[in-house]
Short mmCIF file of C-alpha atoms in Angstrom, two decimals:
data_model
loop_
_atom_site.label_atom_id
_atom_site.label_comp_id
_atom_site.label_asym_id
_atom_site.label_seq_id
_atom_site.Cartn_x
_atom_site.Cartn_y
_atom_site.Cartn_z
CA LEU A 1 0.00 0.00 0.00
CA TRP A 2 2.74 2.44 0.96
CA SER A 3 6.07 2.95 -0.80
CA ASN A 4 9.15 2.55 1.34
CA GLY A 5 11.08 5.68 2.08
CA SER A 6 13.05 7.59 4.62
CA GLY A 7 13.75 11.17 5.47
CA GLU A 8 13.21 13.92 7.95
CA ILE A 9 10.22 16.18 8.52
CA VAL A 10 11.14 19.63 9.78
CA ARG A 11 8.62 22.21 10.91
CA PRO A 12 8.82 25.56 12.71
CA SER A 13 8.20 25.76 16.43
CA SER A 14 4.56 25.93 17.51
CA ASP A 15 4.69 29.67 18.18
CA GLN A 16 5.71 30.20 14.54
CA ILE A 17 2.76 28.26 13.10
CA TYR A 18 -0.53 30.08 12.59
CA PHE A 19 -3.93 28.72 11.61
CA LEU A 20 -6.52 31.01 10.02
CA PRO A 21 -10.01 29.48 10.06
CA GLN A 22 -12.97 30.68 8.06
CA ARG A 23 -14.31 32.48 11.13
CA PRO A 24 -11.35 33.94 13.08
CA TYR A 25 -11.31 33.96 16.85
CA CYS A 26 -11.93 37.40 18.35
CA PRO A 27 -10.65 37.41 21.94
CA PRO A 28 -12.26 39.59 24.63
CA GLY A 29 -10.53 42.96 24.57
CA SER A 30 -9.87 46.05 22.50
CA LEU A 31 -9.32 46.47 18.79
CA ARG A 32 -5.61 46.59 19.61
CA ASP A 33 -5.93 43.14 21.18
CA GLN A 34 -7.64 41.83 18.05
CA LEU A 35 -4.66 42.90 15.97
CA LEU A 36 -1.94 41.72 18.35
CA TYR A 37 -3.52 38.33 19.06
CA PRO A 38 -2.03 35.85 19.80
CA SER A 39 0.98 37.95 20.85
CA THR A 40 -0.91 38.94 23.98
CA GLU A 41 -1.57 36.92 27.06
CA LEU A 42 -3.10 37.51 30.44
CA SER A 43 -0.61 38.08 33.23
CA ASP A 44 -0.71 36.18 36.52
CA ASN A 45 -2.20 39.30 38.13
CA TYR A 46 -5.41 39.03 36.11
CA ASP A 47 -8.20 38.00 38.54
CA GLY A 48 -10.69 36.93 35.89
CA THR A 49 -13.35 39.52 36.73
CA GLN A 50 -15.57 40.91 34.01
CA ASP A 51 -17.10 44.37 34.13
CA GLY A 52 -19.15 44.23 30.96
CA TRP A 53 -18.25 45.05 27.36
CA SER A 54 -19.00 48.76 27.62
CA ARG A 55 -16.49 49.43 30.42
CA PRO A 56 -13.01 48.02 29.77
CA ILE A 57 -11.53 46.16 32.73
CA GLU A 58 -7.83 46.22 33.55
CA GLN A 59 -6.69 42.83 32.36
CA ARG A 60 -3.01 43.78 32.49
CA ARG A 61 -2.28 42.13 29.20
CA VAL A 62 1.36 41.48 28.41
CA GLU A 63 1.97 42.79 24.89
CA TRP A 64 4.86 41.15 23.13
CA SER A 65 4.56 43.61 20.26
CA SER A 66 6.18 47.03 20.50
CA MET A 67 4.24 48.48 17.58
CA SER A 68 3.07 52.06 17.95
CA ASP A 69 -0.48 53.27 17.45
CA ALA A 70 0.48 54.69 14.08
CA GLU A 71 1.93 51.35 12.97
CA LEU A 72 -1.21 49.49 14.03
CA LEU A 73 -3.34 51.96 12.08
CA ASP A 74 -1.10 51.36 9.05
CA VAL A 75 -1.80 47.64 9.37
CA LEU A 76 -5.53 48.34 9.27
CA VAL A 77 -4.99 50.33 6.07
CA ALA A 78 -2.95 47.45 4.59
CA VAL A 79 -5.83 45.01 5.14
CA ASP A 80 -8.45 47.37 3.69
CA LEU A 81 -9.88 48.54 7.02
CA PRO A 82 -8.70 52.19 6.96
CA GLY A 83 -11.72 53.65 8.73
CA LEU A 84 -12.41 50.91 11.26
CA ALA A 85 -10.60 52.47 14.24
CA SER A 86 -12.19 55.87 13.63
CA ARG A 87 -15.62 54.29 13.28
CA ILE A 88 -15.31 52.42 16.56
CA GLY A 89 -13.77 55.42 18.33
CA ASP A 90 -16.46 57.89 17.19
CA GLY A 91 -13.99 59.69 14.95
CA ASP A 92 -10.91 59.18 17.12
CA PRO A 93 -8.76 56.29 15.76
CA ILE A 94 -6.59 56.06 18.89
CA ARG A 95 -9.67 55.78 21.05
CA GLY A 96 -10.93 53.16 18.62
CA LEU A 97 -7.79 51.05 19.09
CA ASN A 98 -8.46 51.01 22.84
CA THR A 99 -12.21 50.37 22.66
CA VAL A 100 -13.39 47.05 24.08
CA LEU A 101 -16.29 45.42 22.24
CA ASP A 102 -17.62 41.99 21.42
CA TYR A 103 -15.86 42.07 18.05
CA SER A 104 -17.09 38.65 16.95
CA ASN A 105 -20.61 40.15 16.87
CA THR A 106 -19.64 43.75 16.02
CA LEU A 107 -17.62 43.11 12.86
CA SER A 108 -18.81 41.43 9.70
CA LEU A 109 -17.17 38.14 8.72
CA GLY A 110 -15.27 39.92 5.96
CA GLU A 111 -13.87 42.44 8.45
CA GLN A 112 -12.90 39.65 10.82
CA GLN A 113 -11.06 37.86 8.02
CA ARG A 114 -9.17 41.04 7.12
CA LEU A 115 -8.20 41.50 10.79
CA ALA A 116 -6.83 37.96 10.81
CA PHE A 117 -4.51 38.86 7.94
CA GLY A 118 -3.47 41.93 9.91
CA ARG A 119 -2.33 39.59 12.68
CA LEU A 120 -0.04 37.88 10.19
CA VAL A 121 1.48 41.21 9.17
CA ILE A 122 2.22 41.96 12.84
CA ASN A 123 3.30 38.56 14.13
CA ARG A 124 5.24 37.37 11.03
CA PRO A 125 4.94 33.59 11.48
CA ARG A 126 6.92 31.11 9.37
CA LEU A 127 4.06 28.76 8.48
CA VAL A 128 0.41 29.66 7.96
CA VAL A 129 -2.48 27.29 7.26
CA LEU A 130 -5.51 29.08 5.81
CA ASP A 131 -8.86 27.26 5.85
CA GLU A 132 -11.36 29.12 3.66
CA SER A 133 -9.93 32.27 5.24
CA THR A 134 -11.02 34.55 2.36
CA SER A 135 -14.50 33.09 1.84
CA ALA A 136 -16.23 36.37 2.75
CA LEU A 137 -13.96 38.52 0.55
CA ASP A 138 -14.35 39.37 -3.10
CA VAL A 139 -11.65 38.40 -5.57
CA VAL A 140 -9.90 41.78 -5.48
CA ALA A 141 -9.71 41.80 -1.67
CA GLU A 142 -8.55 38.19 -1.69
CA ARG A 143 -5.71 39.13 -4.02
CA LYS A 144 -4.63 41.95 -1.72
CA MET A 145 -4.52 39.64 1.29
CA TYR A 146 -2.38 37.07 -0.51
CA THR A 147 -0.13 39.82 -1.82
CA LEU A 148 0.49 40.76 1.82
CA LEU A 149 1.60 37.17 2.51
CA LYS A 150 3.97 37.23 -0.45
CA ASN A 151 5.41 40.55 0.72
CA ILE A 152 6.01 39.13 4.21
CA ALA A 153 7.86 36.19 2.68
CA ALA A 154 9.95 38.47 0.45
CA ASP A 155 10.85 40.80 3.34
CA ALA A 156 12.02 37.86 5.44
CA GLU A 157 14.18 36.46 2.66
CA ASP A 158 15.67 39.88 1.93
CA GLY A 159 16.62 40.13 5.58
CA GLY A 160 18.33 36.76 5.53
CA ARG A 161 15.61 35.07 7.60
CA THR A 162 13.49 32.04 6.84
CA GLY A 163 10.60 33.11 4.66
CA LEU A 164 6.88 32.53 5.10
CA THR A 165 5.22 29.37 3.79
CA TYR A 166 1.44 29.29 3.49
CA ILE A 167 -0.97 26.45 2.77
CA SER A 168 -4.55 27.17 1.74
CA VAL A 169 -7.56 24.88 1.98
CA GLY A 170 -10.41 26.04 -0.21
CA HIS A 171 -12.72 25.51 -3.16
CA ARG A 172 -12.42 28.85 -4.94
CA PRO A 173 -10.49 28.49 -8.21
CA THR A 174 -9.13 32.03 -7.76
CA LEU A 175 -6.86 30.67 -4.99
CA LEU A 176 -4.73 28.77 -7.50
CA GLN A 177 -3.02 31.88 -8.86
CA HIS A 178 -1.58 32.62 -5.41
CA HIS A 179 0.12 29.24 -5.02
CA ASP A 180 2.84 27.15 -6.65
CA VAL A 181 1.70 23.62 -5.77
CA LYS A 182 -1.76 22.01 -5.72
CA LEU A 183 -2.55 18.98 -3.56
CA LEU A 184 -5.77 17.24 -4.59
CA LEU A 185 -7.32 14.77 -2.11
CA ARG A 186 -10.09 12.56 -3.45
CA ASP A 187 -11.56 9.11 -2.68
CA GLY A 188 -8.90 8.27 -0.15
CA GLY A 189 -6.08 9.11 -2.54
CA GLY A 190 -4.26 12.20 -3.59
CA SER A 191 -2.07 13.84 -6.20
CA VAL A 192 0.37 16.72 -6.25
CA SER A 193 0.92 19.01 -9.21
CA PHE A 194 2.82 22.21 -9.81
CA ILE A 195 0.67 25.13 -10.85
CA GLN A 196 1.76 26.70 -14.10
CA GLN A 197 1.16 30.43 -14.31
CA THR A 198 -0.12 30.82 -17.85
CA GLU A 199 -0.45 33.91 -19.96
CA SER A 200 -4.20 33.97 -19.29
CA SER A 201 -3.67 33.89 -15.54
CA ALA A 202 -1.17 36.74 -15.86
CA GLU A 203 -3.74 38.73 -17.81
CA GLU A 204 -6.36 37.95 -15.18
CA GLN A 205 -3.95 39.11 -12.50
CA THR A 206 -3.47 42.40 -14.31
CA ILE A 207 -7.23 42.89 -14.64
CA LEU A 208 -7.86 42.19 -10.95
CA THR A 209 -5.04 44.32 -9.59
#
């Protein structure tokens, strides 16, 4: 049934592997927390009390990111959410970054998916698995999100670091143009093929840009 073989499987450490589901997890906290997740964690001093969504409680989160407010706002622009912080902060984007809401019910699924890509821009993992993570986006927005991933990979390689590898699970044919290899699983078997970027796909890319 199986061919004999030998070798070694190497993967990044767990903290360098990210999974983006179709519906991203929105942790309790501010808009800033949504962007920095999972590079935030509750300190030992957090007593677990909850004072309602409208009045932020002091959770004493430990932020492993040193990004400034301006840099976080730039990330929102990069993922096509330029006015989100201002909208939440009643015109004040800094206030919006610090506003605590139930974001899983406040934001649309498309906005949540864009935020999830913003987390990748901030946290810069080495391996990302995306499961229908652009299902609520149109083709143009989907292209922008995957372009961000390619830029992260290129920046890492230019800096002499290990680049980003991403694996997508999905049914949309538009995903193919953002990948080099296709793995098809069917009826208990599977096949692997390299995706050839044809002239037509290049023309399509130009049209959608």
